[in-house]
Amino acid sequence: MSSLFAKAAGSIGCTVLALPLLAALVVAALLGSAPPGAGASAGPSKRALTDIPAHLLALYQRAAPECPGLSWSVLAAIGKVETDHTRHPTMVSSAGAVGPMQFLPSTFKAYAHPVPPGGKKPPTPWDPVDAVHAAARLLCANGAKNGRNLRRAIWHYNHSDAYVDQVLKIAAEYAAAPAPTGAATAAVTFARAQLGTPYVWGGDGPADGGFDCSGLTQAAYRTAGISIPRIAQAQYDHGPHVPKGGQLVPGDLLFFGTSPGNITHVSLHTGHGQAIDAPRTGAVVREGPANTNTPAFQGATRPAAPSGGAR
């Protein structure tokens, strides 16, 4: 494909790095292979409704189930990057890719069957129905099924890490952020009740005289009936991750450090750009700016109950 529109492990301490050091330690860190946090069933955001023609929005949503676990928003993001949802005047690239989803004819043949309802017979990469369904099949064959390796799947669509980042960013913007779950609301309520509690390194609560950052977030979700690991790095690794650029909701855990493999701090998002954390020795549990626009911010997770658990 050729786009026409391409633009401390083991530590329980929670040190907040000084801003000058953060600037010196900027890391181009990408989230892993998690599917968009809003999931395959998320509805369209206001941006999606404004930007995507209604018939194509319905098509992206209809085609996504070709690949279990694939979000329609990923297909829509590819359609945006490739041809701006068919708005490109020719839909032909210099590499010979054609149609709304920019397939090389030889590649399209490998994913053109079975012909989807409403598709052309014989199928053609110029037909939106054929092309979008073929795109879902291509992604599925290369790692998108059940979110196994979505980054790899998108990279196979267009061999560029920058392309992958762009698609995931747009996909996150197209999917409406879900409302906070009952468990997330309970976690936020618990954390707010701890405001003013002293920071204690390794602290898990009143019995220890206070909390450290990951002790607070673990206790908040334990109260909500969800078990997460104890240390900040393990909580980050545990996931599930919110995609880079995805919309945050109250209850999301926000992680900071020098890289995704060196997480040193975690806070609990409370909405409207705010978060609760236990910052450092000599401080207390506080609520303040979420700081997700700083170089140290490495990403967010959205803790979930085990399969079959109530949320």
Coordinates of C-alpha atoms in Angstrom, one line a residue:
M1 CA 0.0 0.0 0.0
S2 CA 1.1 3.5 -0.6
S3 CA -0.5 6.3 1.3
L4 CA -1.7 9.3 -0.7
F5 CA -2.3 11.4 2.4
A6 CA 0.6 10.3 4.7
K7 CA 1.6 13.0 7.0
A8 CA 12.7 0.9 37.6
A9 CA 11.8 -2.6 37.0
G10 CA 11.3 -4.1 40.5
S11 CA 11.3 -0.8 42.3
I12 CA 8.3 0.3 44.3
G13 CA 9.6 3.8 44.7
C14 CA 7.6 6.6 43.0
T15 CA 10.1 9.3 42.3
V16 CA 8.8 12.3 40.2
L17 CA 11.6 13.4 38.0
A18 CA 12.5 17.1 37.8
L19 CA 11.5 18.8 34.6
P20 CA 15.1 19.6 33.5
L21 CA 16.0 15.9 33.8
L22 CA 12.8 14.9 32.0
A23 CA 13.8 17.1 29.0
A24 CA 17.1 15.4 28.8
L25 CA 15.6 11.9 28.9
V26 CA 12.9 12.2 26.2
V27 CA 12.3 8.8 24.7
A28 CA 10.4 8.1 21.6
A29 CA 8.3 5.4 23.2
L30 CA 5.4 3.7 21.5
L31 CA 2.7 1.6 23.1
G32 CA 2.8 -2.0 22.2
S33 CA 0.4 -4.1 20.3
A34 CA -2.8 -3.5 22.3
P35 CA -5.9 -2.8 20.3
P36 CA -7.6 0.6 20.7
G37 CA -8.7 1.0 24.3
A38 CA -12.3 1.7 23.3
G39 CA -12.5 -1.7 21.7
A40 CA -14.2 -3.0 18.6
S41 CA -17.7 -2.0 19.8
A42 CA -17.0 1.6 20.6
G43 CA -19.2 4.1 18.9
P44 CA -18.0 7.0 16.8
S45 CA -16.7 10.1 18.3
K46 CA -17.8 13.6 17.2
R47 CA -14.7 13.8 15.0
A48 CA -15.7 10.6 13.3
L49 CA -19.2 11.7 12.7
T50 CA -18.0 14.9 11.2
D51 CA -15.1 13.6 9.1
I52 CA -16.3 10.2 7.8
P53 CA -19.1 10.1 5.2
A54 CA -22.1 8.2 6.7
H55 CA -22.1 5.4 4.1
L56 CA -18.4 4.8 4.7
L57 CA -18.8 4.9 8.5
A58 CA -21.4 2.2 8.2
L59 CA -19.2 0.2 5.9
Y60 CA -16.2 0.3 8.3
Q61 CA -18.4 -0.8 11.1
R62 CA -19.9 -3.6 9.0
A63 CA -16.6 -4.9 7.8
A64 CA -14.7 -5.0 11.1
P65 CA -16.2 -8.3 12.2
E66 CA -14.3 -9.9 9.3
C67 CA -11.6 -9.9 11.9
P68 CA -12.7 -10.8 15.5
G69 CA -11.5 -8.1 17.9
L70 CA -10.6 -5.5 15.2
S71 CA -12.0 -2.1 15.8
W72 CA -13.9 -0.4 13.0
S73 CA -12.0 2.7 13.9
V74 CA -8.7 1.1 12.6
L75 CA -10.3 0.5 9.2
A76 CA -11.6 4.1 9.2
A77 CA -8.2 5.5 10.2
I78 CA -6.6 3.6 7.3
G79 CA -9.3 4.9 4.9
K80 CA -8.5 8.4 6.2
V81 CA -4.7 8.2 5.8
E82 CA -4.9 6.4 2.4
T83 CA -7.5 8.5 0.5
D84 CA -9.2 10.8 3.0
H85 CA -12.3 8.5 2.7
T86 CA -12.3 8.5 -1.1
R87 CA -11.9 12.3 -1.3
H88 CA -8.6 12.0 -3.2
P89 CA -9.2 13.0 -6.8
T90 CA -7.7 10.0 -8.5
M91 CA -7.1 7.4 -5.8
V92 CA -4.0 6.2 -7.7
S93 CA -0.6 6.3 -6.1
S94 CA 2.8 6.5 -7.7
A95 CA 3.5 2.9 -6.5
G96 CA 0.4 1.6 -8.4
A97 CA -1.9 1.2 -5.4
V98 CA -5.5 2.0 -6.3
G99 CA -8.9 2.5 -4.8
P100 CA -10.2 3.8 -1.5
M101 CA -8.0 1.6 0.6
Q102 CA -5.0 1.8 -1.8
F103 CA -4.4 -1.8 -2.7
L104 CA -1.9 -3.1 -5.2
P105 CA -4.0 -5.2 -7.5
S106 CA -1.9 -8.3 -6.7
T107 CA -2.3 -7.9 -3.0
F108 CA -6.0 -7.3 -3.3
K109 CA -6.5 -10.6 -5.1
A110 CA -5.2 -12.4 -2.0
Y111 CA -7.9 -11.0 0.2
A112 CA -10.8 -10.3 -2.2
H113 CA -12.9 -13.5 -1.4
P114 CA -15.5 -14.3 -0.4
V115 CA -17.2 -11.3 -2.0
P116 CA -19.0 -9.4 0.8
P117 CA -22.7 -8.5 0.6
G118 CA -23.0 -5.5 -1.7
G119 CA -19.6 -6.1 -3.3
K120 CA -18.8 -6.3 -7.0
K121 CA -18.6 -9.5 -9.0
P122 CA -15.8 -9.9 -9.8
P123 CA -14.4 -8.0 -6.8
T124 CA -12.3 -4.9 -7.5
P125 CA -10.1 -2.7 -5.3
W126 CA -12.0 0.3 -6.7
D127 CA -15.2 -0.7 -5.0
P128 CA -15.4 0.5 -1.4
V129 CA -17.2 -2.6 -0.1
D130 CA -14.7 -4.9 -1.6
A131 CA -11.7 -2.8 -0.6
V132 CA -12.7 -2.3 3.1
H133 CA -13.5 -6.0 3.6
A134 CA -10.3 -7.0 2.0
A135 CA -8.4 -4.5 4.3
A136 CA -10.0 -6.2 7.3
R137 CA -8.9 -9.6 6.1
L138 CA -5.3 -8.4 5.4
L139 CA -5.1 -6.9 8.9
C140 CA -6.5 -10.1 10.4
A141 CA -3.9 -12.3 8.6
N142 CA -1.1 -10.2 9.9
G143 CA -1.8 -10.0 13.6
A144 CA -5.0 -8.0 14.2
K145 CA -7.2 -10.9 15.2
N146 CA -8.2 -10.5 18.9
G147 CA -5.6 -7.7 19.2
R148 CA -2.7 -10.1 19.1
N149 CA -0.4 -7.7 17.4
L150 CA -2.2 -4.8 15.9
R151 CA 1.0 -2.7 15.3
R152 CA 2.4 -5.5 13.2
A153 CA -0.8 -5.9 11.2
I154 CA -0.9 -2.2 10.4
W155 CA 2.8 -2.2 9.5
H156 CA 2.1 -4.9 7.0
Y157 CA -0.5 -2.7 5.4
N158 CA 2.2 0.0 4.9
H159 CA 5.8 -0.7 6.0
S160 CA 6.4 2.4 8.1
D161 CA 6.4 2.9 11.8
A162 CA 5.3 6.5 11.3
Y163 CA 2.3 5.2 9.3
V164 CA 1.4 2.8 12.2
D165 CA 1.6 5.7 14.7
Q166 CA -0.6 7.9 12.5
V167 CA -3.3 5.2 12.0
L168 CA -3.4 4.4 15.7
K169 CA -3.7 8.0 16.6
I170 CA -6.6 8.6 14.2
A171 CA -8.3 5.4 15.3
A172 CA -8.2 6.5 18.9
E173 CA -9.6 9.9 17.9
Y174 CA -12.4 8.3 15.9
A175 CA -13.6 6.0 18.7
A176 CA -15.7 7.6 21.4
A177 CA -14.3 7.3 24.8
P178 CA -16.3 4.9 27.0
A179 CA -18.0 6.1 30.1
P180 CA -16.1 5.2 33.3
T181 CA -17.1 1.8 34.6
G182 CA -18.4 1.2 38.1
A183 CA -15.1 -0.2 39.2
A184 CA -13.2 2.9 37.8
T185 CA -15.6 5.2 39.7
A186 CA -15.1 3.2 42.9
A187 CA -11.3 3.4 42.5
V188 CA -11.4 7.2 42.0
T189 CA -13.7 7.6 45.0
F190 CA -11.3 5.6 47.2
A191 CA -8.3 7.6 46.0
R192 CA -10.1 10.9 46.8
A193 CA -10.8 9.7 50.3
Q194 CA -7.0 9.3 50.8
L195 CA -6.2 13.0 49.9
G196 CA -3.8 14.3 52.5
T197 CA -2.5 10.9 53.5
P198 CA 1.3 10.9 53.9
Y199 CA 3.6 9.5 51.3
V200 CA 5.4 6.4 52.6
W201 CA 7.8 4.5 50.4
G202 CA 6.5 1.0 50.1
G203 CA 3.3 2.0 51.9
D204 CA 0.1 0.1 51.3
G205 CA -2.2 2.1 53.5
P206 CA -3.0 3.2 57.0
A207 CA -1.2 0.2 58.6
D208 CA 2.0 1.5 57.0
G209 CA 1.3 5.1 57.8
G210 CA 0.5 6.0 54.2
F211 CA 0.9 5.1 50.5
D212 CA 3.5 5.3 47.8
C213 CA 2.2 5.8 44.2
S214 CA 1.7 2.2 43.2
G215 CA 0.4 1.2 46.6
L216 CA -2.3 3.8 46.3
T217 CA -3.4 2.7 42.8
Q218 CA -3.3 -1.0 43.8
A219 CA -5.4 -0.3 46.9
A220 CA -7.9 1.8 44.9
Y221 CA -8.5 -1.0 42.4
R222 CA -8.6 -3.6 45.1
T223 CA -11.4 -1.7 46.8
A224 CA -13.2 -1.8 43.4
G225 CA -12.7 -5.6 43.2
I226 CA -9.9 -5.6 40.6
S227 CA -6.5 -7.0 41.3
I228 CA -3.5 -5.3 39.7
P229 CA 0.2 -5.9 40.5
R230 CA 2.0 -4.0 43.3
I231 CA 4.8 -2.1 41.6
A232 CA 4.4 0.7 39.0
Q233 CA 6.4 -1.1 36.2
A234 CA 4.3 -4.3 36.7
Q235 CA 1.1 -2.3 36.7
Y236 CA 2.1 -0.7 33.3
D237 CA 3.1 -4.1 31.9
H238 CA -0.2 -5.6 33.1
G239 CA -2.3 -3.4 30.9
P240 CA -4.6 -3.3 29.1
H241 CA -3.2 -0.2 27.4
V242 CA -5.0 2.8 26.2
P243 CA -3.6 3.5 22.7
K244 CA -1.2 6.4 22.2
G245 CA -3.4 9.5 21.7
G246 CA -6.5 7.7 23.0
Q247 CA -9.1 9.5 25.1
L248 CA -8.6 9.1 28.8
V249 CA -11.4 8.4 31.2
P250 CA -11.6 8.6 35.0
G251 CA -10.0 5.6 36.5
D252 CA -7.2 5.2 33.9
L253 CA -3.7 4.7 35.3
L254 CA -1.1 7.1 34.0
F255 CA 2.5 6.1 33.9
F256 CA 5.7 8.1 33.9
G257 CA 9.4 7.4 33.5
T258 CA 12.2 7.5 31.0
S259 CA 10.8 4.7 28.8
P260 CA 8.1 2.1 28.8
G261 CA 10.7 -0.3 30.3
N262 CA 11.6 2.1 33.1
I263 CA 8.4 3.3 34.7
T264 CA 9.0 5.2 38.0
H265 CA 5.6 6.7 38.8
V266 CA 1.9 6.1 38.4
S267 CA -1.2 8.2 39.1
L268 CA -4.9 7.8 38.8
H269 CA -6.7 9.9 36.2
T270 CA -9.8 11.6 37.6
G271 CA -11.0 13.5 34.5
H272 CA -10.7 17.0 33.1
G273 CA -6.9 16.8 33.0
Q274 CA -6.5 15.9 36.7
A275 CA -5.1 13.0 38.5
I276 CA -4.5 11.7 42.1
D277 CA -1.1 10.5 43.1
A278 CA 1.3 9.9 46.1
P279 CA 4.3 11.8 44.7
R280 CA 7.3 11.6 47.0
T281 CA 8.8 11.5 50.5
G282 CA 7.7 14.5 52.5
A283 CA 4.5 15.0 50.4
V284 CA 0.9 13.8 50.8
V285 CA -1.6 12.2 48.5
R286 CA -2.8 15.0 46.2
E287 CA -5.0 15.8 43.2
G288 CA -3.6 18.0 40.5
P289 CA -2.7 18.3 36.8
A290 CA -2.4 14.9 35.1
N291 CA 0.8 16.0 33.2
T292 CA 0.1 13.8 30.3
N293 CA 1.8 16.3 28.0
T294 CA 5.2 16.0 29.6
P295 CA 8.1 14.0 28.1
A296 CA 8.0 11.6 31.0
F297 CA 4.4 10.4 30.3
Q298 CA 4.7 6.9 28.8
G299 CA 1.1 5.9 28.5
A300 CA -2.0 4.8 30.3
T301 CA -3.8 1.5 31.2
R302 CA -7.4 0.8 31.9
P303 CA -7.6 -1.9 34.5
A304 CA -10.2 -4.5 33.8
A305 CA -11.8 -7.3 35.7
P306 CA -10.9 -10.9 34.8
S307 CA -13.0 -12.4 32.1
G308 CA -16.4 -13.0 33.4
G309 CA -15.9 -10.6 36.3
A310 CA -18.3 -7.9 37.1
R311 CA -17.4 -4.3 36.3

